[in-house]
């Protein structure tokens, strides 16, 4: 792509949306090759379309009106300025639904009332202050997991870090939200079951325009996964009811919550909320951390700077209180999340006609953008957009609106602070103990999941320091 450092500003217009043209996009014989390209390469395929058609594109997808955005100004309109015109897209709400559950997690509700109730209930538990008070719990879970990596270092065998980081993310979430430690057998079952669930969800999302009744691969394993997870969470709730505590963790908050008429949340609803906090909080954070470790292993000089920053803590057990002293480690996580692209897509449904970039967005259209493309667009990130250069986050001019890892606006990720604390503390704890080396000639490639993983995992060799 020839780098253009200044993006054209989308054309604002005062015309009613109905008077505007639909966005351009591949039509006629150009449809099939464009569609195949998107299926083959959902990460960088959108960039090729943008070069040809601009920043608002009507995608050539059968049975669905999908509109791809490429400019942060239009994405900001969807997330913030025109927010009331957009809701969660069925592409997400349908594929995320727990099969057989009469409820949905509040995050997937279109109804602002239901969503707002869930957000108001849990937001206080995800603030910097509330999370800092859990400091010891973070440190405990992280140290235990990272110390466990030492056996591979002693054997001299490579360790697949992505899977380890999923276990770490689950341990942190269970500690922080449910005050609960996960045993080794339970961890193994949780990891495989959540993986089955997320693969099934990814398949459903990718094939969303096809009729719901069409059989799709991996759905049976996903449904079995939902069943097992539901029983597992029911046990957690039963254990807490049998031995109540007065901690103000997320589980107690859900158990104590009341609807407006004073009735408690139904048990099924409580489990659904719990499940989607686990789903929303573990794969995402683990994938972001996996990319960070992978990129640092590939860039030893940058890793050395993280080590220096970490060593300046003097070997202290790292907790949320150290975050202010680890700005470079944080910048590495930001930079890795940028290149990774976080969630594959974060689609929104147009609840009414709208105008974006001078085009009509018809009511009922699904509007989406590719974080991988946006995060690597040289118009916003400069000619070195594809390079791992954490310093760009410390120079004070990173284009915030072109970084959508956590979304933006009122529906921005609830767990963003938790994710930063977890990632930076994990990085620091690991760098205190080990050095990491990648296999020879190793390339990091995207793995198509709801959150972008690393294809083939992150098999690093660890050496104790
Ligand atoms: C690196 C880690 C993470 C990434 C990249 C990430 C990304 C996202 C994104 C893109 C959204 C959608 C925002 C929107 O619709 O505009 C979201 C929403 C959400 N995330 Fe995260 N997330 C991460 C970690 C977490 C964690 C640790 C939790 C905590 C359990 C969490 C809980 C949620 C919840 C509850 C929502 C729904 C918010 C709402 O609709 O109000 N996330 N996240």
CSV table of C-alpha atoms and ligand atoms in Angstrom, one decimal:
chain,number,residue,atom,x,y,z
A,1,UNK,CA,0.0,0.0,0.0
A,2,UNK,CA,1.4,3.4,-0.9
A,3,UNK,CA,1.4,5.2,2.5
A,4,UNK,CA,-0.7,8.4,2.7
A,5,UNK,CA,-0.1,10.0,6.0
A,6,UNK,CA,-3.1,12.2,6.0
A,7,UNK,CA,-6.5,10.6,5.8
A,8,UNK,CA,-9.2,12.3,3.7
A,9,UNK,CA,-11.9,13.5,6.0
A,10,UNK,CA,-15.2,11.8,5.2
A,11,UNK,CA,-17.7,14.2,3.6
A,12,UNK,CA,-20.3,15.4,6.1
A,13,UNK,CA,-23.7,16.1,4.5
A,14,UNK,CA,-26.9,17.8,5.6
A,15,UNK,CA,-29.2,15.7,3.2
A,16,UNK,CA,-31.6,13.3,4.7
A,17,UNK,CA,-30.1,9.7,4.6
A,18,UNK,CA,-32.9,8.6,2.3
A,19,UNK,CA,-31.7,11.1,-0.4
A,20,UNK,CA,-28.2,9.7,-0.3
A,21,UNK,CA,-26.7,6.9,-2.4
A,22,UNK,CA,-25.9,3.5,-0.9
A,23,UNK,CA,-22.1,3.0,-0.4
A,24,UNK,CA,-20.1,1.7,-3.4
A,25,UNK,CA,-18.8,-1.9,-3.4
A,26,UNK,CA,-18.1,-4.8,-5.7
A,27,UNK,CA,-21.1,-5.5,-7.8
A,28,UNK,CA,-21.9,-7.8,-10.8
A,29,UNK,CA,-19.0,-10.1,-11.7
A,30,UNK,CA,-16.7,-8.4,-9.3
A,31,UNK,CA,-18.7,-9.8,-6.3
A,32,UNK,CA,-17.5,-13.4,-6.3
A,33,UNK,CA,-13.8,-12.7,-6.3
A,34,UNK,CA,-14.2,-10.0,-3.7
A,35,UNK,CA,-16.2,-12.4,-1.5
A,36,UNK,CA,-13.7,-15.2,-1.9
A,37,UNK,CA,-10.9,-12.8,-1.0
A,38,UNK,CA,-12.7,-11.8,2.2
A,39,UNK,CA,-13.3,-15.4,3.2
A,40,UNK,CA,-9.7,-16.3,2.5
A,41,UNK,CA,-8.2,-13.3,4.2
A,42,UNK,CA,-10.6,-11.7,6.6
A,43,UNK,CA,-7.8,-9.7,8.2
A,44,UNK,CA,-6.1,-7.9,5.3
A,45,UNK,CA,-8.8,-8.5,2.6
A,46,UNK,CA,-10.7,-5.4,3.7
A,47,UNK,CA,-7.6,-3.2,3.1
A,48,UNK,CA,-7.7,-4.2,-0.6
A,49,UNK,CA,-11.4,-3.4,-0.9
A,50,UNK,CA,-10.8,0.0,0.8
A,51,UNK,CA,-8.1,0.9,-1.7
A,52,UNK,CA,-10.5,0.4,-4.5
A,53,UNK,CA,-13.8,1.6,-3.1
A,54,UNK,CA,-13.0,4.0,-0.2
A,55,UNK,CA,-13.9,4.0,3.5
A,56,UNK,CA,-17.6,3.0,3.3
A,57,UNK,CA,-18.1,-0.2,1.3
A,58,UNK,CA,-21.2,-2.3,0.7
A,59,UNK,CA,-19.9,-5.8,1.0
A,60,UNK,CA,-20.8,-8.4,-1.6
A,61,UNK,CA,-22.3,-10.9,0.9
A,62,UNK,CA,-25.5,-12.8,0.0
A,63,UNK,CA,-28.5,-12.6,2.3
A,64,UNK,CA,-27.1,-9.8,4.4
A,65,UNK,CA,-26.6,-6.0,4.1
A,66,UNK,CA,-23.1,-5.6,5.5
A,67,UNK,CA,-21.3,-2.3,5.4
A,68,UNK,CA,-17.6,-2.1,6.0
A,69,UNK,CA,-16.1,1.1,7.5
A,70,UNK,CA,-12.4,2.0,7.3
A,71,UNK,CA,-12.2,5.5,8.9
A,72,UNK,CA,-12.0,6.3,12.6
A,73,UNK,CA,-14.3,9.3,12.1
A,74,UNK,CA,-17.2,7.1,10.9
A,75,UNK,CA,-16.5,4.4,13.6
A,76,UNK,CA,-16.7,7.2,16.2
A,77,UNK,CA,-20.1,8.2,14.8
A,78,UNK,CA,-21.3,4.7,15.3
A,79,UNK,CA,-19.8,4.3,18.7
A,80,UNK,CA,-20.5,7.7,20.1
A,81,UNK,CA,-22.1,10.6,18.1
A,82,UNK,CA,-24.9,8.5,16.5
A,83,UNK,CA,-24.8,5.8,19.2
A,84,UNK,CA,-28.6,5.7,19.7
A,85,UNK,CA,-29.0,4.7,16.0
A,86,UNK,CA,-27.0,1.5,16.5
A,87,UNK,CA,-27.4,-1.6,18.6
A,88,UNK,CA,-25.6,-4.9,19.0
A,89,UNK,CA,-25.8,-6.8,15.7
A,90,UNK,CA,-27.6,-10.1,15.5
A,91,UNK,CA,-24.4,-11.4,14.0
A,92,UNK,CA,-23.1,-11.3,17.6
A,93,UNK,CA,-26.2,-11.7,19.7
A,94,UNK,CA,-27.4,-14.8,17.9
A,95,UNK,CA,-24.0,-16.5,17.8
A,96,UNK,CA,-23.3,-15.7,21.4
A,97,UNK,CA,-26.6,-17.0,22.8
A,98,UNK,CA,-26.4,-19.9,25.1
A,99,UNK,CA,-28.3,-22.7,23.5
A,100,UNK,CA,-31.4,-23.5,25.5
A,101,UNK,CA,-31.1,-20.5,27.8
A,102,UNK,CA,-34.2,-18.3,28.1
A,103,UNK,CA,-31.9,-15.4,29.0
A,104,UNK,CA,-29.2,-13.4,27.3
A,105,UNK,CA,-26.3,-11.7,29.0
A,106,UNK,CA,-27.1,-8.0,29.4
A,107,UNK,CA,-24.1,-7.2,27.1
A,108,UNK,CA,-26.0,-8.6,24.1
A,109,UNK,CA,-29.3,-6.9,24.8
A,110,UNK,CA,-30.4,-4.3,22.3
A,111,UNK,CA,-32.6,-2.8,24.9
A,112,UNK,CA,-30.6,0.0,26.5
A,113,UNK,CA,-32.5,-0.6,29.8
A,114,UNK,CA,-31.4,-4.1,30.2
A,115,UNK,CA,-27.9,-3.4,29.0
A,116,UNK,CA,-27.6,-0.3,31.2
A,117,UNK,CA,-28.8,-2.2,34.3
A,118,UNK,CA,-26.1,-4.8,33.8
A,119,UNK,CA,-23.4,-2.2,33.3
A,120,UNK,CA,-24.5,-0.2,36.3
A,121,UNK,CA,-24.4,-3.3,38.5
A,122,UNK,CA,-21.0,-4.4,37.5
A,123,UNK,CA,-19.1,-1.3,36.5
A,124,UNK,CA,-18.1,-0.4,40.1
A,125,UNK,CA,-16.2,-3.7,40.3
A,126,UNK,CA,-14.1,-3.0,37.3
A,127,UNK,CA,-12.8,0.5,38.3
A,128,UNK,CA,-9.1,1.1,38.9
A,129,UNK,CA,-9.7,1.5,42.6
A,130,UNK,CA,-11.8,-1.6,43.0
A,131,UNK,CA,-9.3,-3.7,41.0
A,132,UNK,CA,-6.4,-2.3,43.0
A,133,UNK,CA,-8.0,-3.5,46.2
A,134,UNK,CA,-7.9,-7.0,44.7
A,135,UNK,CA,-4.2,-6.6,44.1
A,136,UNK,CA,-3.1,-9.6,46.2
A,137,UNK,CA,-5.4,-11.9,44.3
A,138,UNK,CA,-4.0,-10.8,41.0
A,139,UNK,CA,-0.4,-11.3,42.1
A,140,UNK,CA,-1.2,-14.7,43.7
A,141,UNK,CA,-2.8,-16.1,40.5
A,142,UNK,CA,-0.2,-14.7,38.2
A,143,UNK,CA,2.8,-15.8,40.3
A,144,UNK,CA,1.5,-19.3,40.6
A,145,UNK,CA,0.9,-19.7,36.9
A,146,UNK,CA,4.2,-18.1,35.8
A,147,UNK,CA,6.2,-20.1,38.3
A,148,UNK,CA,4.6,-23.2,36.8
A,149,UNK,CA,6.4,-22.4,33.5
A,150,UNK,CA,9.8,-23.0,35.2
A,151,UNK,CA,9.5,-26.8,34.7
A,152,UNK,CA,9.7,-26.3,30.9
A,153,UNK,CA,12.7,-23.9,31.3
A,154,UNK,CA,14.5,-26.6,33.3
A,155,UNK,CA,13.8,-29.3,30.7
A,156,UNK,CA,15.0,-27.0,28.0
A,157,UNK,CA,11.8,-27.8,26.0
A,158,UNK,CA,9.7,-25.1,24.2
A,159,UNK,CA,6.6,-24.1,26.1
A,160,UNK,CA,3.4,-23.3,24.2
A,161,UNK,CA,2.7,-20.0,25.9
A,162,UNK,CA,-0.7,-19.1,24.3
A,163,UNK,CA,-2.4,-22.0,26.1
A,164,UNK,CA,-0.6,-21.2,29.3
A,165,UNK,CA,-1.8,-17.6,29.1
A,166,UNK,CA,-5.4,-18.8,28.7
A,167,UNK,CA,-5.0,-20.8,31.9
A,168,UNK,CA,-3.5,-17.7,33.6
A,169,UNK,CA,-6.3,-15.4,32.4
A,170,UNK,CA,-8.9,-17.9,33.7
A,171,UNK,CA,-7.1,-18.2,37.1
A,172,UNK,CA,-7.1,-14.4,37.4
A,173,UNK,CA,-10.7,-14.0,36.4
A,174,UNK,CA,-11.9,-16.7,38.8
A,175,UNK,CA,-9.9,-15.2,41.6
A,176,UNK,CA,-11.0,-11.6,40.9
A,177,UNK,CA,-14.7,-12.3,40.1
A,178,UNK,CA,-15.7,-15.4,41.9
A,179,UNK,CA,-13.0,-15.6,44.7
A,180,UNK,CA,-12.3,-19.1,43.5
A,181,UNK,CA,-9.2,-21.1,42.7
A,182,UNK,CA,-9.3,-23.5,39.9
A,183,UNK,CA,-7.7,-27.0,40.4
A,184,UNK,CA,-5.6,-28.6,37.6
A,185,UNK,CA,-8.2,-31.0,36.3
A,186,UNK,CA,-10.9,-28.4,36.4
A,187,UNK,CA,-8.6,-26.0,34.5
A,188,UNK,CA,-8.0,-28.5,31.8
A,189,UNK,CA,-11.7,-29.2,31.3
A,190,UNK,CA,-12.5,-25.5,31.4
A,191,UNK,CA,-9.9,-24.7,28.8
A,192,UNK,CA,-11.0,-27.4,26.3
A,193,UNK,CA,-14.7,-26.7,26.8
A,194,UNK,CA,-14.3,-22.9,26.4
A,195,UNK,CA,-12.2,-23.6,23.3
A,196,UNK,CA,-14.9,-25.8,21.8
A,197,UNK,CA,-17.5,-23.1,22.6
A,198,UNK,CA,-15.4,-20.3,21.0
A,199,UNK,CA,-14.6,-22.4,17.8
A,200,UNK,CA,-18.3,-23.1,17.4
A,201,UNK,CA,-19.1,-19.4,17.9
A,202,UNK,CA,-16.4,-18.3,15.4
A,203,UNK,CA,-17.9,-20.7,12.8
A,204,UNK,CA,-21.4,-19.4,13.3
A,205,UNK,CA,-20.2,-15.8,13.1
A,206,UNK,CA,-18.2,-16.4,9.9
A,207,UNK,CA,-21.2,-18.2,8.3
A,208,UNK,CA,-23.8,-15.8,9.7
A,209,UNK,CA,-25.5,-14.8,6.4
A,210,UNK,CA,-26.4,-18.5,5.8
A,211,UNK,CA,-29.8,-19.7,7.1
A,212,UNK,CA,-29.7,-20.7,10.8
A,213,UNK,CA,-31.0,-24.3,10.1
A,214,UNK,CA,-28.0,-25.2,7.8
A,215,UNK,CA,-25.7,-27.6,9.6
A,216,UNK,CA,-22.3,-26.2,10.4
A,217,UNK,CA,-19.1,-27.9,11.6
A,218,UNK,CA,-18.2,-27.9,15.3
A,219,UNK,CA,-21.7,-26.9,16.6
A,220,UNK,CA,-22.3,-30.2,18.5
A,221,UNK,CA,-19.1,-29.7,20.5
A,222,UNK,CA,-20.1,-26.1,21.2
A,223,UNK,CA,-23.5,-27.1,22.5
A,224,UNK,CA,-22.0,-29.8,24.7
A,225,UNK,CA,-19.6,-27.2,25.9
A,226,UNK,CA,-22.5,-24.9,26.9
A,227,UNK,CA,-24.1,-27.7,28.8
A,228,UNK,CA,-21.0,-28.5,30.8
A,229,UNK,CA,-20.2,-24.8,31.5
A,230,UNK,CA,-23.8,-24.3,32.7
A,231,UNK,CA,-23.4,-27.2,35.2
A,232,UNK,CA,-20.0,-26.0,36.3
A,233,UNK,CA,-21.3,-22.4,36.9
A,234,UNK,CA,-24.3,-23.9,38.7
A,235,UNK,CA,-21.9,-25.6,41.1
A,236,UNK,CA,-20.1,-22.4,41.8
A,237,UNK,CA,-23.4,-20.7,42.7
A,238,UNK,CA,-24.5,-23.6,44.8
A,239,UNK,CA,-21.1,-23.7,46.6
A,240,UNK,CA,-21.4,-20.0,47.4
A,241,UNK,CA,-25.0,-20.3,48.6
A,242,UNK,CA,-23.9,-23.2,50.8
A,243,UNK,CA,-21.0,-21.2,52.3
A,244,UNK,CA,-21.9,-17.5,51.9
A,245,UNK,CA,-19.2,-14.9,52.2
A,246,UNK,CA,-19.4,-11.2,52.6
A,247,UNK,CA,-16.8,-10.4,50.0
A,248,UNK,CA,-18.1,-7.9,47.3
A,249,UNK,CA,-17.0,-10.0,44.4
A,250,UNK,CA,-18.9,-10.2,41.1
A,251,UNK,CA,-20.6,-13.5,42.1
A,252,UNK,CA,-22.1,-11.9,45.3
A,253,UNK,CA,-23.1,-8.8,43.4
A,254,UNK,CA,-25.1,-11.0,40.9
A,255,UNK,CA,-26.6,-13.1,43.7
A,256,UNK,CA,-27.7,-9.9,45.6
A,257,UNK,CA,-29.0,-8.1,42.5
A,258,UNK,CA,-32.7,-7.3,42.3
A,259,UNK,CA,-34.9,-6.3,39.4
A,260,UNK,CA,-36.8,-3.0,39.8
A,261,UNK,CA,-39.7,-4.9,41.4
A,262,UNK,CA,-37.4,-6.4,44.1
A,263,UNK,CA,-37.2,-9.9,42.6
A,264,UNK,CA,-33.8,-11.5,42.4
A,265,UNK,CA,-32.1,-12.4,39.1
A,266,UNK,CA,-33.2,-15.9,37.9
A,267,UNK,CA,-30.5,-18.5,38.4
A,268,UNK,CA,-30.2,-19.1,34.7
A,269,UNK,CA,-29.7,-15.4,34.2
A,270,UNK,CA,-26.9,-15.3,36.8
A,271,UNK,CA,-25.1,-18.2,35.1
A,272,UNK,CA,-25.5,-16.5,31.7
A,273,UNK,CA,-24.0,-13.3,33.0
A,274,UNK,CA,-21.1,-15.3,34.6
A,275,UNK,CA,-20.4,-17.2,31.5
A,276,UNK,CA,-20.1,-14.2,29.3
A,277,UNK,CA,-17.8,-12.4,31.7
A,278,UNK,CA,-15.6,-15.5,31.6
A,279,UNK,CA,-15.8,-15.7,27.8
A,280,UNK,CA,-15.4,-12.0,27.3
A,281,UNK,CA,-12.5,-11.8,29.7
A,282,UNK,CA,-10.2,-14.8,29.1
A,283,UNK,CA,-9.7,-15.5,25.4
A,284,UNK,CA,-9.3,-11.8,24.7
A,285,UNK,CA,-6.7,-11.1,27.3
A,286,UNK,CA,-4.8,-14.3,26.7
A,287,UNK,CA,-4.6,-13.5,22.9
A,288,UNK,CA,-3.3,-10.0,23.5
A,289,UNK,CA,-0.7,-11.3,26.0
A,290,UNK,CA,0.3,-14.1,23.6
A,291,UNK,CA,1.0,-11.6,20.8
A,292,UNK,CA,3.0,-9.4,23.3
A,293,UNK,CA,5.2,-12.3,24.4
A,294,UNK,CA,5.6,-13.5,20.8
A,295,UNK,CA,6.6,-10.1,19.5
A,296,UNK,CA,9.0,-9.4,22.4
A,297,UNK,CA,10.6,-12.8,21.8
A,298,UNK,CA,11.2,-11.7,18.2
A,299,UNK,CA,12.6,-8.3,19.2
A,300,UNK,CA,15.3,-9.0,21.8
A,301,UNK,CA,16.4,-5.3,22.0
A,302,UNK,CA,12.9,-4.2,22.9
A,303,UNK,CA,12.6,-7.1,25.4
A,304,UNK,CA,15.8,-5.9,27.0
A,305,UNK,CA,14.1,-2.5,27.7
A,306,UNK,CA,11.2,-4.3,29.4
A,307,UNK,CA,13.7,-6.3,31.5
A,308,UNK,CA,15.4,-3.1,32.6
A,309,UNK,CA,12.1,-1.5,33.5
A,310,UNK,CA,11.1,-4.6,35.5
A,311,UNK,CA,14.4,-4.9,37.2
A,312,UNK,CA,14.1,-1.4,38.5
A,313,UNK,CA,11.3,-2.7,40.7
A,314,UNK,CA,14.0,-4.6,42.7
A,315,UNK,CA,12.3,-8.0,42.5
A,316,UNK,CA,9.1,-7.0,44.2
A,317,UNK,CA,6.1,-9.2,43.6
A,318,UNK,CA,4.3,-7.2,40.9
A,319,UNK,CA,0.8,-5.9,41.6
A,320,UNK,CA,-1.6,-3.2,40.3
A,321,UNK,CA,0.3,-0.6,42.4
A,322,UNK,CA,3.3,-1.0,40.1
A,323,UNK,CA,1.6,-0.2,36.9
A,324,UNK,CA,2.7,3.5,37.0
A,325,UNK,CA,6.3,2.3,37.0
A,326,UNK,CA,5.9,0.0,34.0
A,327,UNK,CA,5.0,2.4,31.1
A,328,UNK,CA,7.1,0.6,28.6
A,329,UNK,CA,5.7,-2.8,29.4
A,330,UNK,CA,2.2,-1.3,29.0
A,331,UNK,CA,3.3,0.3,25.6
A,332,UNK,CA,4.4,-3.2,24.5
A,333,UNK,CA,1.0,-4.6,25.3
A,334,UNK,CA,-0.7,-1.7,23.4
A,335,UNK,CA,1.5,-2.1,20.4
A,336,UNK,CA,1.0,-5.9,20.3
A,337,UNK,CA,-2.8,-5.4,20.6
A,338,UNK,CA,-2.6,-3.0,17.8
A,339,UNK,CA,-0.8,-5.4,15.5
A,340,UNK,CA,-3.0,-8.3,16.7
A,341,UNK,CA,-6.3,-6.5,16.0
A,342,UNK,CA,-8.0,-7.9,19.2
A,343,UNK,CA,-11.6,-8.9,18.3
A,344,UNK,CA,-12.0,-9.9,14.7
A,345,UNK,CA,-15.1,-7.8,14.3
A,346,UNK,CA,-17.4,-5.8,16.5
A,347,UNK,CA,-20.5,-5.3,14.4
A,348,UNK,CA,-23.4,-3.0,15.1
A,349,UNK,CA,-26.9,-3.0,13.8
A,350,UNK,CA,-28.4,0.2,12.2
A,351,UNK,CA,-31.7,0.7,14.1
A,352,UNK,CA,-32.7,3.5,11.8
A,353,UNK,CA,-31.4,5.1,8.6
A,354,UNK,CA,-28.2,6.9,9.0
A,355,UNK,CA,-25.6,8.8,7.0
A,356,UNK,CA,-21.9,7.9,7.2
A,357,UNK,CA,-19.2,9.5,5.0
A,358,UNK,CA,-21.9,10.9,2.6
A,359,UNK,CA,-23.6,7.5,2.1
A,360,UNK,CA,-27.0,6.1,3.2
A,361,UNK,CA,-26.8,3.4,5.8
A,362,UNK,CA,-30.2,1.7,5.6
A,363,UNK,CA,-32.0,0.6,8.8
A,364,UNK,CA,-31.3,-3.1,9.4
A,365,UNK,CA,-27.8,-3.0,7.9
A,366,UNK,CA,-24.9,-4.4,9.9
A,367,UNK,CA,-22.0,-2.0,10.1
A,368,UNK,CA,-18.5,-3.4,10.9
A,369,UNK,CA,-14.8,-2.7,10.6
A,370,UNK,CA,-11.7,-4.8,10.6
A,371,UNK,CA,-9.4,-3.9,13.5
A,372,UNK,CA,-6.5,-5.6,11.8
A,373,UNK,CA,-6.9,-3.3,8.8
A,374,UNK,CA,-7.6,-0.1,10.9
A,375,UNK,CA,-4.8,-0.8,13.3
A,376,UNK,CA,-2.3,-1.1,10.5
A,377,UNK,CA,-3.5,1.7,8.3
A,378,UNK,CA,-0.5,3.9,7.4
A,379,UNK,CA,-2.8,6.9,7.0
A,380,UNK,CA,-3.2,6.9,10.8
A,381,UNK,CA,-0.2,5.0,12.1
A,382,UNK,CA,2.5,6.2,9.6
A,383,UNK,CA,4.7,4.5,7.1
A,384,UNK,CA,6.0,2.0,9.8
A,385,UNK,CA,2.4,0.8,10.7
A,386,UNK,CA,3.4,-2.8,10.3
A,387,UNK,CA,6.4,-2.5,12.6
A,388,UNK,CA,6.4,-3.5,16.3
A,389,UNK,CA,7.4,-0.1,17.8
A,390,UNK,CA,6.1,0.3,21.3
A,391,UNK,CA,7.6,3.8,21.6
A,392,UNK,CA,4.8,5.2,19.4
A,393,UNK,CA,2.6,4.9,22.5
A,394,UNK,CA,5.0,7.0,24.6
A,395,UNK,CA,5.4,9.8,22.1
A,396,UNK,CA,2.0,11.3,22.9
A,397,UNK,CA,0.6,11.2,19.4
A,398,UNK,CA,-0.9,7.7,19.0
A,399,UNK,CA,-4.2,8.2,17.1
A,400,UNK,CA,-6.5,7.0,19.8
A,401,UNK,CA,-9.6,6.9,17.6
A,402,UNK,CA,-7.8,4.5,15.2
A,403,UNK,CA,-7.2,2.0,18.1
A,404,UNK,CA,-10.4,0.0,18.6
A,405,UNK,CA,-9.0,-2.9,20.6
A,406,UNK,CA,-11.5,-2.3,23.4
A,407,UNK,CA,-14.2,-0.4,21.4
A,408,UNK,CA,-15.0,3.2,22.4
A,409,UNK,CA,-18.0,5.1,23.7
A,410,UNK,CA,-20.5,4.0,26.4
A,411,UNK,CA,-20.2,0.3,25.4
A,412,UNK,CA,-16.5,0.3,25.6
A,413,UNK,CA,-15.0,-2.9,27.1
A,414,UNK,CA,-16.0,-3.2,30.8
A,415,UNK,CA,-12.9,-5.2,31.6
A,416,UNK,CA,-10.3,-2.9,29.9
A,417,UNK,CA,-8.6,-1.9,33.2
A,418,UNK,CA,-8.5,-5.5,34.4
A,419,UNK,CA,-7.0,-6.5,31.1
A,420,UNK,CA,-4.2,-3.9,31.4
A,421,UNK,CA,-3.4,-4.8,35.0
A,422,UNK,CA,-3.3,-8.5,34.2
A,423,UNK,CA,-1.2,-8.1,31.1
A,424,UNK,CA,1.4,-5.7,32.5
A,425,UNK,CA,1.7,-7.7,35.8
A,426,UNK,CA,2.0,-11.0,33.9
A,427,UNK,CA,4.7,-9.5,31.6
A,428,UNK,CA,6.7,-8.1,34.5
A,429,UNK,CA,6.4,-11.3,36.6
A,430,UNK,CA,7.5,-13.4,33.7
A,431,UNK,CA,10.4,-11.1,32.8
A,432,UNK,CA,11.6,-11.1,36.4
A,433,UNK,CA,12.1,-14.9,36.0
A,434,UNK,CA,12.8,-15.8,32.4
A,435,UNK,CA,14.3,-14.9,29.1
A,436,UNK,CA,12.3,-16.0,26.0
A,437,UNK,CA,13.5,-17.2,22.6
A,438,UNK,CA,11.4,-18.0,19.5
A,439,UNK,CA,12.0,-21.1,17.3
A,440,UNK,CA,14.3,-20.3,14.3
A,441,UNK,CA,12.7,-18.6,11.3
A,442,UNK,CA,9.4,-18.4,13.2
A,443,UNK,CA,6.7,-16.1,11.9
A,444,UNK,CA,3.7,-14.8,13.8
A,445,UNK,CA,0.5,-15.3,11.9
A,446,UNK,CA,-3.1,-14.5,12.7
A,447,UNK,CA,-5.4,-17.3,13.9
A,448,UNK,CA,-9.0,-16.7,13.0
A,449,UNK,CA,-10.9,-16.8,16.3
A,450,UNK,CA,-13.3,-14.2,17.9
A,451,UNK,CA,-10.1,-12.7,19.3
A,452,UNK,CA,-7.1,-13.0,17.1
A,453,UNK,CA,-4.8,-15.7,18.4
A,454,UNK,CA,-1.4,-16.7,17.1
A,455,UNK,CA,-1.7,-19.5,14.5
A,456,UNK,CA,0.1,-22.6,15.8
A,457,UNK,CA,0.5,-21.1,19.3
A,458,UNK,CA,3.6,-19.4,20.7
A,459,UNK,CA,6.2,-22.1,21.3
A,460,UNK,CA,9.0,-20.2,23.1
A,461,UNK,CA,12.1,-21.5,24.8
A,462,UNK,CA,12.5,-20.2,28.4
A,463,UNK,CA,15.7,-19.8,30.2
A,464,UNK,CA,15.7,-18.9,33.9
A,465,UNK,CA,17.4,-15.6,34.8
B,1,LIG,C1,-7.3,-7.6,26.0
B,1,LIG,C2,-8.4,-7.9,26.5
B,1,LIG,C3,-9.8,-7.5,26.1
B,1,LIG,C4,-10.1,-7.0,24.8
B,1,LIG,C5,-9.3,-6.7,23.6
B,1,LIG,C6,-11.6,-6.7,24.9
B,1,LIG,C7,-12.3,-6.2,23.9
B,1,LIG,C8,-13.6,-5.8,24.0
B,1,LIG,C9,-14.4,-5.2,22.9
B,1,LIG,C10,-13.9,-4.8,21.5
B,1,LIG,C11,-15.7,-5.0,23.4
B,1,LIG,C12,-16.8,-4.4,22.6
B,1,LIG,C13,-17.0,-3.0,22.8
B,1,LIG,C14,-18.1,-2.4,21.9
B,1,LIG,O1,-19.1,-3.0,21.7
B,1,LIG,O2,-17.9,-1.3,21.4
B,1,LIG,C15,-15.7,-5.5,24.7
B,1,LIG,C16,-16.8,-5.5,25.5
B,1,LIG,C17,-16.8,-6.1,26.8
B,1,LIG,N1,-15.8,-6.7,27.5
B,1,LIG,FE1,-13.9,-6.8,26.9
B,1,LIG,N2,-12.0,-7.1,26.2
B,1,LIG,C18,-11.0,-7.5,26.9
B,1,LIG,C19,-11.0,-8.0,28.2
B,1,LIG,C20,-12.1,-8.1,29.0
B,1,LIG,C21,-12.1,-8.5,30.4
B,1,LIG,C22,-10.9,-8.9,31.2
B,1,LIG,C23,-13.4,-8.5,30.8
B,1,LIG,C24,-13.9,-8.8,32.1
B,1,LIG,C25,-14.5,-9.8,32.5
B,1,LIG,C26,-14.2,-8.0,29.6
B,1,LIG,C27,-15.6,-7.8,29.7
B,1,LIG,C28,-16.3,-7.1,28.7
B,1,LIG,C29,-17.7,-6.8,28.8
B,1,LIG,C30,-18.6,-7.2,29.9
B,1,LIG,C31,-18.1,-6.2,27.6
B,1,LIG,C32,-19.4,-5.6,27.2
B,1,LIG,C33,-19.5,-4.1,27.5
B,1,LIG,C34,-20.8,-3.5,27.2
B,1,LIG,O3,-21.5,-3.9,26.3
B,1,LIG,O4,-21.2,-2.5,27.9
B,1,LIG,N3,-13.4,-7.7,28.6
B,1,LIG,N4,-14.5,-6.0,25.1
